[in-house]
Amino acid sequence: SAEMMGNSELSPEVDVNSLDPLISQNVVDQLLSKYMSTLTSNIIGWLRKALETDKKDWIKETEPEADQDGYYQTTLPAIVFQMFEQNLQVAAQINEDLKTKVLLLCLQQMNSFLTRYKDEAQVYKEDHLKNRQYPQCYVQYMIAVINNCQTFKESIISLKRKYLKIEMEDTLSISHSNMDAILDIIAKEGCSSLLDEVFMDLEPHLNELMTKKWLMGSNAVGTICVTVEDYFNDFAKIKKPYKKTMTLEAHRRVVVEYIRAIMLKRISFKNAEERKEGAERMIKEAEQFRFLFKKLAAGSGEDTEGLCDIIEAIAEVIKLTDPSLLYLEVSTLVSKYPDIRDDHIAALLTVRGDASRDMKQTIIETLDQGPSQPNPNYVPIFKEITVPTLTVPKLLK
């Protein structure tokens, strides 16, 4: 530097270009190699410690912090990327090559770290299921874990943008897409575990559907809607891409459970009056679900109308007063929803309560021959629903 041997007054005295380097290349290489191996073990240790600290937060009795937009988060992504950033700044002062090596090392360690993060989130869920009262803020911290996935994604992109030469992009693309895939799995499993939480609370009310009590006017669906909405007040703290997927999945699961209740044949209507009453109740409840999920999906630009249409289409089959038109009504149902199987139709006709065995047989056999023209946007829903069969020995039939 100018303060030392680089002072301009010394330039006539010595030709700097003729001097050998103060440290030989061999020694420099050894130093850099030692630096990289020390840094590797340090980063592994730091990441492990950061995750252990984060896990301690998960069992706190206070809610996690929220960012400026109100989304729950923990400090883990900030700590991890601050550590990467500090080491990259040091490396950048030495030379370009070392900076690239340190970036590759950070991203490589990040990859294995995310696998551990995924495993720990799974253990967190399993421990909670052993005692659902504990930890007290399980839902909130699981939301923070889901949101951290989005933060990690954004931070990886910004780190690469800042420290990686464009020509190196391709060498990292596989590693990057692998990290994205792990983060999506963590978020998806987190969302799924939160929905499991909702549906465990809904179980007694779902069990009430399609029973005598339901027909007499129970408020099971009202309670289901209130419970789902209550949970979604917390889920509002989930970042948008994941929240949108979660709302769709919740809607789908509610409809699947409702149809499953019909297929369980808990009720068989005694006469046309009961059929009409039951079908109208189903149509009204489909409308309740439609209203709820329209409200929850507001602003996501998602069209969720079609799911509740399935409940209404089933209600039309039950409501029909002229049994001679049953075949026509059922065939319309099958052409719209081609994953309906014979056992679904048989269960539906059992719930109707007025179709003889021969009539069921005829309808099913005739349908098997007909063509179907499904809606191209239809996502199969009936294939998720199994119809219970009575395992009665053949001789007793």
mmCIF file of C-alpha atoms in Angstrom:
data_model
loop_
_atom_site.group_PDB
_atom_site.id
_atom_site.type_symbol
_atom_site.label_atom_id
_atom_site.label_comp_id
_atom_site.label_asym_id
_atom_site.label_seq_id
_atom_site.Cartn_x
_atom_site.Cartn_y
_atom_site.Cartn_z
ATOM 1 C CA SER A 1 0.000 0.000 0.000
ATOM 2 C CA ALA A 2 1.059 3.640 -0.357
ATOM 3 C CA GLU A 3 1.731 3.794 3.419
ATOM 4 C CA MET A 4 4.330 1.030 3.147
ATOM 5 C CA MET A 5 6.521 -0.225 0.292
ATOM 6 C CA GLY A 6 4.089 1.069 -2.326
ATOM 7 C CA ASN A 7 4.863 4.694 -1.500
ATOM 8 C CA SER A 8 5.368 6.615 -4.775
ATOM 9 C CA GLU A 9 8.642 8.115 -3.534
ATOM 10 C CA LEU A 10 10.196 4.651 -3.465
ATOM 11 C CA SER A 11 9.361 3.795 -7.091
ATOM 12 C CA PRO A 12 12.710 5.029 -8.539
ATOM 13 C CA GLU A 13 14.576 2.869 -5.983
ATOM 14 C CA VAL A 14 13.014 -0.503 -6.828
ATOM 15 C CA ASP A 15 11.213 -2.237 -9.697
ATOM 16 C CA VAL A 16 8.264 -3.933 -7.941
ATOM 17 C CA ASN A 17 7.616 -6.213 -10.924
ATOM 18 C CA SER A 18 11.054 -7.791 -10.577
ATOM 19 C CA LEU A 19 10.395 -8.928 -6.978
ATOM 20 C CA ASP A 20 9.256 -12.453 -6.143
ATOM 21 C CA PRO A 21 5.985 -12.913 -4.172
ATOM 22 C CA LEU A 22 6.497 -12.708 -0.404
ATOM 23 C CA ILE A 23 4.756 -16.096 0.010
ATOM 24 C CA SER A 24 5.275 -18.885 -2.521
ATOM 25 C CA GLN A 25 2.256 -20.229 -4.417
ATOM 26 C CA ASN A 26 2.715 -23.583 -2.694
ATOM 27 C CA VAL A 27 2.337 -22.016 0.770
ATOM 28 C CA VAL A 28 -0.649 -19.927 -0.431
ATOM 29 C CA ASP A 29 -2.355 -23.096 -1.736
ATOM 30 C CA GLN A 30 -1.765 -24.867 1.589
ATOM 31 C CA LEU A 31 -3.161 -21.902 3.522
ATOM 32 C CA LEU A 32 -6.275 -21.698 1.316
ATOM 33 C CA SER A 33 -6.804 -25.455 1.589
ATOM 34 C CA LYS A 34 -6.536 -25.277 5.403
ATOM 35 C CA TYR A 35 -8.864 -22.265 5.395
ATOM 36 C CA MET A 36 -11.497 -24.185 3.385
ATOM 37 C CA SER A 37 -11.368 -27.284 5.594
ATOM 38 C CA THR A 38 -11.605 -25.184 8.792
ATOM 39 C CA LEU A 39 -14.484 -23.174 7.300
ATOM 40 C CA THR A 40 -16.285 -26.386 6.294
ATOM 41 C CA SER A 41 -16.236 -27.805 9.816
ATOM 42 C CA ASN A 42 -17.170 -24.389 11.260
ATOM 43 C CA ILE A 43 -20.184 -24.029 8.947
ATOM 44 C CA ILE A 44 -21.382 -27.550 9.789
ATOM 45 C CA GLY A 45 -21.103 -26.708 13.498
ATOM 46 C CA TRP A 46 -22.798 -23.322 13.131
ATOM 47 C CA LEU A 47 -25.701 -24.773 11.145
ATOM 48 C CA ARG A 48 -26.206 -27.560 13.672
ATOM 49 C CA LYS A 49 -26.210 -25.065 16.534
ATOM 50 C CA ALA A 50 -28.613 -22.729 14.681
ATOM 51 C CA LEU A 51 -31.086 -25.595 14.185
ATOM 52 C CA GLU A 52 -30.829 -26.702 17.833
ATOM 53 C CA THR A 53 -31.551 -23.113 18.953
ATOM 54 C CA ASP A 54 -34.521 -22.904 16.581
ATOM 55 C CA LYS A 55 -35.956 -26.182 17.902
ATOM 56 C CA LYS A 56 -35.905 -24.771 21.439
ATOM 57 C CA ASP A 57 -38.115 -21.935 20.195
ATOM 58 C CA TRP A 58 -40.648 -24.429 18.779
ATOM 59 C CA ILE A 59 -41.683 -25.514 22.266
ATOM 60 C CA LYS A 60 -42.030 -22.020 23.741
ATOM 61 C CA GLU A 61 -45.340 -20.965 25.253
ATOM 62 C CA THR A 62 -45.282 -17.664 23.369
ATOM 63 C CA GLU A 63 -46.125 -17.188 19.694
ATOM 64 C CA PRO A 64 -43.279 -16.738 17.188
ATOM 65 C CA GLU A 65 -42.343 -13.287 15.910
ATOM 66 C CA ALA A 66 -44.095 -11.972 12.803
ATOM 67 C CA ASP A 67 -42.399 -10.080 9.973
ATOM 68 C CA GLN A 68 -43.511 -6.589 8.848
ATOM 69 C CA ASP A 69 -46.372 -8.143 6.823
ATOM 70 C CA GLY A 70 -47.673 -10.147 9.781
ATOM 71 C CA TYR A 71 -46.371 -13.586 8.680
ATOM 72 C CA TYR A 72 -45.003 -15.823 11.447
ATOM 73 C CA GLN A 73 -41.299 -16.639 11.193
ATOM 74 C CA THR A 74 -38.307 -17.693 13.286
ATOM 75 C CA THR A 75 -34.825 -16.167 13.178
ATOM 76 C CA LEU A 76 -33.270 -19.287 11.572
ATOM 77 C CA PRO A 77 -33.070 -18.093 7.915
ATOM 78 C CA ALA A 78 -31.664 -14.702 8.974
ATOM 79 C CA ILE A 79 -28.982 -16.321 11.180
ATOM 80 C CA VAL A 80 -27.959 -18.842 8.500
ATOM 81 C CA PHE A 81 -27.663 -16.278 5.714
ATOM 82 C CA GLN A 82 -25.922 -13.705 7.887
ATOM 83 C CA MET A 83 -23.268 -16.332 8.595
ATOM 84 C CA PHE A 84 -22.908 -17.163 4.882
ATOM 85 C CA GLU A 85 -22.765 -13.463 4.005
ATOM 86 C CA GLN A 86 -19.970 -12.713 6.511
ATOM 87 C CA ASN A 87 -17.793 -15.546 5.206
ATOM 88 C CA LEU A 88 -18.419 -14.593 1.586
ATOM 89 C CA GLN A 89 -17.389 -10.985 2.282
ATOM 90 C CA VAL A 90 -14.084 -12.218 3.743
ATOM 91 C CA ALA A 91 -13.493 -14.569 0.791
ATOM 92 C CA ALA A 92 -14.325 -11.802 -1.735
ATOM 93 C CA GLN A 93 -11.479 -9.685 -0.283
ATOM 94 C CA ILE A 94 -8.966 -12.458 -0.987
ATOM 95 C CA ASN A 95 -9.829 -13.410 -4.577
ATOM 96 C CA GLU A 96 -12.633 -14.305 -6.997
ATOM 97 C CA ASP A 97 -11.781 -18.002 -7.019
ATOM 98 C CA LEU A 98 -11.986 -18.332 -3.228
ATOM 99 C CA LYS A 99 -15.277 -16.407 -3.169
ATOM 100 C CA THR A 100 -16.791 -18.904 -5.642
ATOM 101 C CA LYS A 101 -15.457 -21.864 -3.629
ATOM 102 C CA VAL A 102 -16.950 -20.484 -0.403
ATOM 103 C CA LEU A 103 -20.313 -19.891 -2.102
ATOM 104 C CA LEU A 104 -20.347 -23.473 -3.422
ATOM 105 C CA LEU A 105 -19.454 -24.713 0.063
ATOM 106 C CA CYS A 106 -22.268 -22.663 1.669
ATOM 107 C CA LEU A 107 -24.868 -23.955 -0.787
ATOM 108 C CA GLN A 108 -23.625 -27.525 -0.489
ATOM 109 C CA GLN A 109 -23.912 -27.408 3.315
ATOM 110 C CA MET A 110 -27.302 -25.702 2.981
ATOM 111 C CA ASN A 111 -28.476 -28.718 0.989
ATOM 112 C CA SER A 112 -27.674 -31.221 3.762
ATOM 113 C CA PHE A 113 -28.912 -28.788 6.408
ATOM 114 C CA LEU A 114 -32.364 -28.626 4.746
ATOM 115 C CA THR A 115 -32.666 -32.418 4.859
ATOM 116 C CA ARG A 116 -32.048 -32.249 8.625
ATOM 117 C CA TYR A 117 -34.554 -29.391 8.919
ATOM 118 C CA LYS A 118 -37.140 -31.549 7.136
ATOM 119 C CA ASP A 119 -36.493 -34.493 9.512
ATOM 120 C CA GLU A 120 -36.744 -32.268 12.599
ATOM 121 C CA ALA A 121 -40.067 -30.786 11.412
ATOM 122 C CA GLN A 122 -41.370 -34.364 11.010
ATOM 123 C CA VAL A 123 -40.249 -35.308 14.549
ATOM 124 C CA TYR A 124 -41.914 -32.112 15.853
ATOM 125 C CA LYS A 125 -45.200 -33.189 14.262
ATOM 126 C CA GLU A 126 -44.943 -36.773 15.587
ATOM 127 C CA ASP A 127 -44.168 -35.607 19.131
ATOM 128 C CA HIS A 128 -47.166 -33.279 19.022
ATOM 129 C CA LEU A 129 -49.467 -36.111 17.950
ATOM 130 C CA LYS A 130 -48.548 -38.058 21.106
ATOM 131 C CA ASN A 131 -50.036 -35.220 23.148
ATOM 132 C CA ARG A 132 -51.985 -32.634 21.176
ATOM 133 C CA GLN A 133 -52.004 -30.160 24.089
ATOM 134 C CA TYR A 134 -48.239 -29.782 23.759
ATOM 135 C CA PRO A 135 -46.428 -27.682 22.599
ATOM 136 C CA GLN A 136 -48.893 -24.925 23.311
ATOM 137 C CA CYS A 137 -48.068 -22.917 20.160
ATOM 138 C CA TYR A 138 -47.605 -25.900 17.809
ATOM 139 C CA VAL A 139 -49.833 -24.463 15.042
ATOM 140 C CA GLN A 140 -48.069 -21.081 15.123
ATOM 141 C CA TYR A 141 -44.552 -22.557 15.025
ATOM 142 C CA MET A 142 -45.475 -24.995 12.254
ATOM 143 C CA ILE A 143 -46.681 -21.946 10.290
ATOM 144 C CA ALA A 144 -43.298 -20.279 10.979
ATOM 145 C CA VAL A 145 -41.502 -23.393 9.660
ATOM 146 C CA ILE A 146 -43.616 -23.240 6.461
ATOM 147 C CA ASN A 147 -42.887 -19.513 6.014
ATOM 148 C CA ASN A 148 -39.165 -20.062 6.610
ATOM 149 C CA CYS A 149 -39.169 -22.240 3.472
ATOM 150 C CA GLN A 150 -40.201 -19.241 1.376
ATOM 151 C CA THR A 151 -37.575 -17.045 3.091
ATOM 152 C CA PHE A 152 -34.863 -19.660 2.474
ATOM 153 C CA LYS A 153 -35.823 -19.781 -1.225
ATOM 154 C CA GLU A 154 -35.602 -15.991 -1.574
ATOM 155 C CA SER A 155 -32.311 -15.821 0.352
ATOM 156 C CA ILE A 156 -30.647 -18.505 -1.827
ATOM 157 C CA ILE A 157 -31.597 -16.532 -4.947
ATOM 158 C CA SER A 158 -30.262 -13.249 -3.542
ATOM 159 C CA LEU A 159 -26.996 -14.878 -2.372
ATOM 160 C CA LYS A 160 -26.394 -16.346 -5.839
ATOM 161 C CA ARG A 161 -27.264 -13.055 -7.521
ATOM 162 C CA LYS A 162 -24.782 -11.197 -5.346
ATOM 163 C CA TYR A 163 -21.805 -13.586 -5.319
ATOM 164 C CA LEU A 164 -22.067 -15.855 -8.356
ATOM 165 C CA LYS A 165 -20.795 -15.101 -11.840
ATOM 166 C CA ILE A 166 -23.423 -15.684 -14.541
ATOM 167 C CA GLU A 167 -21.231 -18.269 -16.307
ATOM 168 C CA MET A 168 -21.246 -20.390 -13.115
ATOM 169 C CA GLU A 169 -25.085 -20.488 -12.961
ATOM 170 C CA ASP A 170 -25.360 -23.821 -14.804
ATOM 171 C CA THR A 171 -23.045 -25.659 -12.413
ATOM 172 C CA LEU A 172 -25.399 -24.792 -9.564
ATOM 173 C CA SER A 173 -28.792 -25.207 -11.214
ATOM 174 C CA ILE A 174 -29.203 -28.884 -10.187
ATOM 175 C CA SER A 175 -28.195 -28.171 -6.597
ATOM 176 C CA HIS A 176 -30.559 -25.158 -6.511
ATOM 177 C CA SER A 177 -33.563 -27.077 -7.858
ATOM 178 C CA ASN A 178 -32.814 -29.838 -5.336
ATOM 179 C CA MET A 179 -32.957 -27.301 -2.474
ATOM 180 C CA ASP A 180 -36.188 -25.847 -3.846
ATOM 181 C CA ALA A 181 -37.683 -29.346 -3.986
ATOM 182 C CA ILE A 182 -36.735 -30.070 -0.337
ATOM 183 C CA LEU A 183 -38.179 -26.718 0.776
ATOM 184 C CA ASP A 184 -41.424 -27.453 -1.080
ATOM 185 C CA ILE A 185 -41.640 -30.861 0.622
ATOM 186 C CA ILE A 186 -41.101 -29.293 4.083
ATOM 187 C CA ALA A 187 -43.794 -26.685 3.400
ATOM 188 C CA LYS A 188 -46.199 -29.236 1.906
ATOM 189 C CA GLU A 189 -45.774 -31.629 4.846
ATOM 190 C CA GLY A 190 -46.186 -28.708 7.256
ATOM 191 C CA CYS A 191 -49.432 -27.612 5.582
ATOM 192 C CA SER A 192 -50.664 -31.186 5.535
ATOM 193 C CA SER A 193 -49.947 -31.623 9.263
ATOM 194 C CA LEU A 194 -51.871 -28.412 10.035
ATOM 195 C CA LEU A 195 -54.844 -29.690 8.023
ATOM 196 C CA ASP A 196 -54.633 -33.008 9.910
ATOM 197 C CA GLU A 197 -54.955 -30.908 13.050
ATOM 198 C CA VAL A 198 -58.148 -29.302 11.690
ATOM 199 C CA PHE A 199 -59.683 -32.622 10.626
ATOM 200 C CA MET A 200 -58.943 -34.295 13.970
ATOM 201 C CA ASP A 201 -61.075 -31.576 15.564
ATOM 202 C CA LEU A 202 -63.767 -32.032 12.896
ATOM 203 C CA GLU A 203 -64.034 -35.802 13.315
ATOM 204 C CA PRO A 204 -67.005 -35.929 15.736
ATOM 205 C CA HIS A 205 -68.970 -33.546 13.486
ATOM 206 C CA LEU A 206 -68.092 -35.441 10.296
ATOM 207 C CA ASN A 207 -69.288 -38.625 12.018
ATOM 208 C CA GLU A 208 -72.668 -36.972 12.534
ATOM 209 C CA LEU A 209 -73.255 -36.372 8.805
ATOM 210 C CA MET A 210 -75.813 -38.602 7.016
ATOM 211 C CA THR A 211 -77.264 -39.985 10.250
ATOM 212 C CA LYS A 212 -80.800 -39.772 11.680
ATOM 213 C CA LYS A 213 -79.578 -36.955 13.920
ATOM 214 C CA TRP A 214 -78.324 -35.069 10.840
ATOM 215 C CA LEU A 215 -81.663 -35.531 9.073
ATOM 216 C CA MET A 216 -83.517 -34.255 12.154
ATOM 217 C CA GLY A 217 -81.576 -30.979 11.852
ATOM 218 C CA SER A 218 -78.172 -31.250 13.594
ATOM 219 C CA ASN A 219 -75.799 -28.322 13.137
ATOM 220 C CA ALA A 220 -72.773 -30.462 12.208
ATOM 221 C CA VAL A 221 -71.965 -28.528 9.016
ATOM 222 C CA GLY A 222 -72.353 -25.170 10.780
ATOM 223 C CA THR A 223 -69.827 -26.324 13.393
ATOM 224 C CA ILE A 224 -67.478 -27.654 10.675
ATOM 225 C CA CYS A 225 -67.538 -24.268 8.904
ATOM 226 C CA VAL A 226 -66.930 -22.305 12.125
ATOM 227 C CA THR A 227 -64.019 -24.604 13.113
ATOM 228 C CA VAL A 228 -62.366 -24.363 9.680
ATOM 229 C CA GLU A 229 -62.739 -20.584 9.650
ATOM 230 C CA ASP A 230 -61.315 -20.349 13.154
ATOM 231 C CA TYR A 231 -58.199 -22.292 12.140
ATOM 232 C CA PHE A 232 -57.846 -20.200 8.987
ATOM 233 C CA ASN A 233 -57.613 -17.045 11.125
ATOM 234 C CA ASP A 234 -54.253 -18.472 12.217
ATOM 235 C CA PHE A 235 -53.471 -19.737 8.715
ATOM 236 C CA ALA A 236 -53.746 -16.130 7.482
ATOM 237 C CA LYS A 237 -50.206 -15.851 8.896
ATOM 238 C CA ILE A 238 -48.969 -18.298 6.198
ATOM 239 C CA LYS A 239 -47.244 -16.756 3.188
ATOM 240 C CA LYS A 240 -49.374 -16.562 0.039
ATOM 241 C CA PRO A 241 -48.129 -19.367 -2.246
ATOM 242 C CA TYR A 242 -48.491 -21.937 0.533
ATOM 243 C CA LYS A 243 -51.717 -20.494 1.929
ATOM 244 C CA LYS A 244 -53.367 -20.701 -1.489
ATOM 245 C CA THR A 245 -52.467 -24.395 -1.841
ATOM 246 C CA MET A 246 -53.648 -25.031 1.695
ATOM 247 C CA THR A 247 -57.046 -23.389 1.162
ATOM 248 C CA LEU A 248 -57.621 -25.516 -1.937
ATOM 249 C CA GLU A 249 -56.577 -28.670 -0.104
ATOM 250 C CA ALA A 250 -58.848 -27.876 2.876
ATOM 251 C CA HIS A 251 -61.794 -27.336 0.503
ATOM 252 C CA ARG A 252 -61.067 -30.589 -1.268
ATOM 253 C CA ARG A 253 -60.756 -32.556 1.971
ATOM 254 C CA VAL A 254 -64.031 -31.183 3.344
ATOM 255 C CA VAL A 255 -65.860 -32.230 0.172
ATOM 256 C CA VAL A 256 -64.166 -35.669 0.138
ATOM 257 C CA GLU A 257 -65.172 -36.256 3.785
ATOM 258 C CA TYR A 258 -68.743 -35.166 3.071
ATOM 259 C CA ILE A 259 -69.046 -37.550 0.098
ATOM 260 C CA ARG A 260 -67.391 -40.297 2.152
ATOM 261 C CA ALA A 261 -70.127 -39.812 4.778
ATOM 262 C CA ILE A 262 -72.750 -40.429 2.065
ATOM 263 C CA MET A 263 -70.937 -43.550 0.823
ATOM 264 C CA LEU A 264 -70.774 -45.001 4.346
ATOM 265 C CA LYS A 265 -74.533 -45.705 4.030
ATOM 266 C CA ARG A 266 -75.248 -44.566 7.591
ATOM 267 C CA ILE A 267 -78.778 -43.683 6.530
ATOM 268 C CA SER A 268 -81.296 -45.154 4.100
ATOM 269 C CA PHE A 269 -84.225 -42.865 3.349
ATOM 270 C CA LYS A 270 -87.623 -44.422 4.057
ATOM 271 C CA ASN A 271 -89.779 -42.492 1.580
ATOM 272 C CA ALA A 272 -89.945 -39.685 -0.996
ATOM 273 C CA GLU A 273 -90.472 -37.073 1.727
ATOM 274 C CA GLU A 274 -87.269 -38.085 3.554
ATOM 275 C CA ARG A 275 -85.350 -38.209 0.266
ATOM 276 C CA LYS A 276 -86.474 -34.677 -0.595
ATOM 277 C CA GLU A 277 -85.613 -33.410 2.870
ATOM 278 C CA GLY A 278 -82.172 -35.081 2.851
ATOM 279 C CA ALA A 279 -81.327 -33.874 -0.658
ATOM 280 C CA GLU A 280 -82.352 -30.304 0.109
ATOM 281 C CA ARG A 281 -80.227 -30.388 3.221
ATOM 282 C CA MET A 282 -77.247 -31.575 1.153
ATOM 283 C CA ILE A 283 -77.751 -28.765 -1.383
ATOM 284 C CA LYS A 284 -77.987 -26.190 1.428
ATOM 285 C CA GLU A 285 -74.805 -27.538 3.062
ATOM 286 C CA ALA A 286 -72.927 -27.520 -0.261
ATOM 287 C CA GLU A 287 -73.850 -23.845 -0.467
ATOM 288 C CA GLN A 288 -72.485 -23.271 3.078
ATOM 289 C CA PHE A 289 -69.166 -24.857 2.073
ATOM 290 C CA ARG A 290 -69.081 -22.863 -1.155
ATOM 291 C CA PHE A 291 -69.640 -19.609 0.733
ATOM 292 C CA LEU A 292 -66.965 -20.449 3.326
ATOM 293 C CA PHE A 293 -64.235 -21.364 0.844
ATOM 294 C CA LYS A 294 -65.036 -18.463 -1.448
ATOM 295 C CA LYS A 295 -64.388 -16.236 1.557
ATOM 296 C CA LEU A 296 -61.180 -18.067 2.518
ATOM 297 C CA ALA A 297 -59.828 -18.063 -1.061
ATOM 298 C CA ALA A 298 -60.714 -14.392 -1.642
ATOM 299 C CA GLY A 299 -57.988 -12.656 -3.576
ATOM 300 C CA SER A 300 -56.178 -15.838 -4.619
ATOM 301 C CA GLY A 301 -57.886 -15.873 -8.018
ATOM 302 C CA GLU A 302 -58.822 -19.504 -7.507
ATOM 303 C CA ASP A 303 -62.021 -20.973 -8.906
ATOM 304 C CA THR A 304 -63.286 -23.489 -6.368
ATOM 305 C CA GLU A 305 -66.918 -23.714 -7.445
ATOM 306 C CA GLY A 306 -66.661 -27.170 -9.007
ATOM 307 C CA LEU A 307 -66.034 -29.119 -5.814
ATOM 308 C CA CYS A 308 -69.365 -28.345 -4.162
ATOM 309 C CA ASP A 309 -71.156 -29.085 -7.456
ATOM 310 C CA ILE A 310 -70.366 -32.773 -6.842
ATOM 311 C CA ILE A 311 -72.399 -32.766 -3.601
ATOM 312 C CA GLU A 312 -75.290 -31.088 -5.427
ATOM 313 C CA ALA A 313 -75.122 -33.612 -8.302
ATOM 314 C CA ILE A 314 -75.374 -36.471 -5.765
ATOM 315 C CA ALA A 315 -78.295 -34.716 -4.065
ATOM 316 C CA GLU A 316 -80.127 -34.603 -7.419
ATOM 317 C CA VAL A 317 -79.882 -38.406 -7.677
ATOM 318 C CA ILE A 318 -81.324 -38.765 -4.161
ATOM 319 C CA LYS A 319 -84.039 -36.159 -4.717
ATOM 320 C CA LEU A 320 -85.431 -37.721 -7.921
ATOM 321 C CA THR A 321 -89.105 -38.677 -7.469
ATOM 322 C CA ASP A 322 -89.541 -40.896 -10.530
ATOM 323 C CA PRO A 323 -87.439 -44.066 -10.143
ATOM 324 C CA SER A 324 -87.757 -44.807 -13.891
ATOM 325 C CA LEU A 325 -85.526 -41.753 -14.534
ATOM 326 C CA LEU A 326 -82.861 -42.973 -12.120
ATOM 327 C CA TYR A 327 -80.696 -44.471 -14.837
ATOM 328 C CA LEU A 328 -80.621 -41.158 -16.695
ATOM 329 C CA GLU A 329 -79.716 -39.162 -13.579
ATOM 330 C CA VAL A 330 -76.983 -41.612 -12.547
ATOM 331 C CA SER A 331 -75.503 -41.725 -16.051
ATOM 332 C CA THR A 332 -75.261 -37.898 -16.041
ATOM 333 C CA LEU A 333 -73.382 -38.151 -12.750
ATOM 334 C CA VAL A 334 -70.981 -40.767 -14.133
ATOM 335 C CA SER A 335 -70.301 -38.856 -17.345
ATOM 336 C CA LYS A 336 -69.330 -35.791 -15.282
ATOM 337 C CA TYR A 337 -67.256 -37.698 -12.719
ATOM 338 C CA PRO A 338 -65.805 -40.742 -14.519
ATOM 339 C CA ASP A 339 -63.853 -42.039 -11.507
ATOM 340 C CA ILE A 340 -67.143 -43.091 -9.857
ATOM 341 C CA ARG A 341 -67.072 -46.868 -9.447
ATOM 342 C CA ASP A 342 -69.886 -49.403 -9.317
ATOM 343 C CA ASP A 343 -69.687 -49.595 -5.523
ATOM 344 C CA HIS A 344 -70.203 -45.815 -5.278
ATOM 345 C CA ILE A 345 -73.376 -46.074 -7.375
ATOM 346 C CA ALA A 346 -74.606 -49.053 -5.347
ATOM 347 C CA ALA A 347 -73.999 -47.116 -2.099
ATOM 348 C CA LEU A 348 -75.830 -44.097 -3.479
ATOM 349 C CA LEU A 349 -78.837 -46.187 -4.480
ATOM 350 C CA THR A 350 -78.815 -47.829 -1.026
ATOM 351 C CA VAL A 351 -79.003 -44.377 0.600
ATOM 352 C CA ARG A 352 -81.948 -43.545 -1.685
ATOM 353 C CA GLY A 353 -83.668 -46.522 -0.121
ATOM 354 C CA ASP A 354 -86.098 -47.419 -2.921
ATOM 355 C CA ALA A 355 -83.977 -49.219 -5.531
ATOM 356 C CA SER A 356 -84.367 -52.994 -5.616
ATOM 357 C CA ARG A 357 -81.352 -55.260 -6.060
ATOM 358 C CA ASP A 358 -82.363 -55.972 -9.690
ATOM 359 C CA MET A 359 -82.738 -52.280 -10.395
ATOM 360 C CA LYS A 360 -79.260 -51.548 -8.989
ATOM 361 C CA GLN A 361 -77.813 -54.369 -11.050
ATOM 362 C CA THR A 362 -79.471 -53.154 -14.255
ATOM 363 C CA ILE A 363 -78.343 -49.549 -13.761
ATOM 364 C CA ILE A 364 -74.740 -50.553 -13.025
ATOM 365 C CA GLU A 365 -74.532 -52.993 -15.950
ATOM 366 C CA THR A 366 -76.002 -50.508 -18.427
ATOM 367 C CA LEU A 367 -73.660 -47.742 -17.201
ATOM 368 C CA ASP A 368 -70.584 -49.898 -17.718
ATOM 369 C CA GLN A 369 -71.249 -49.807 -21.443
ATOM 370 C CA GLY A 370 -71.789 -46.044 -21.782
ATOM 371 C CA PRO A 371 -69.148 -43.516 -22.863
ATOM 372 C CA SER A 372 -68.003 -40.741 -20.532
ATOM 373 C CA GLN A 373 -67.046 -37.160 -21.367
ATOM 374 C CA PRO A 374 -65.309 -35.759 -18.304
ATOM 375 C CA ASN A 375 -64.637 -32.097 -17.805
ATOM 376 C CA PRO A 376 -60.927 -31.619 -18.711
ATOM 377 C CA ASN A 377 -60.398 -29.651 -15.471
ATOM 378 C CA TYR A 378 -61.883 -32.358 -13.272
ATOM 379 C CA VAL A 379 -59.464 -33.722 -10.671
ATOM 380 C CA PRO A 380 -60.628 -37.230 -9.650
ATOM 381 C CA ILE A 381 -62.185 -37.202 -6.204
ATOM 382 C CA PHE A 382 -64.073 -40.495 -5.939
ATOM 383 C CA LYS A 383 -60.943 -42.593 -6.284
ATOM 384 C CA GLU A 384 -59.964 -41.339 -2.798
ATOM 385 C CA ILE A 385 -63.210 -42.679 -1.334
ATOM 386 C CA THR A 386 -63.572 -46.348 -0.497
ATOM 387 C CA VAL A 387 -67.002 -47.808 0.089
ATOM 388 C CA PRO A 388 -67.146 -50.206 3.059
ATOM 389 C CA THR A 389 -68.274 -53.703 2.125
ATOM 390 C CA LEU A 390 -70.002 -56.071 4.518
ATOM 391 C CA THR A 391 -67.748 -59.075 4.928
ATOM 392 C CA VAL A 392 -70.552 -61.600 5.360
ATOM 393 C CA PRO A 393 -69.630 -65.215 4.579
ATOM 394 C CA LYS A 394 -70.998 -66.314 1.181
ATOM 395 C CA LEU A 395 -73.154 -69.096 2.708
ATOM 396 C CA LEU A 396 -75.163 -66.654 4.777
ATOM 397 C CA LYS A 397 -76.055 -64.413 1.833
#
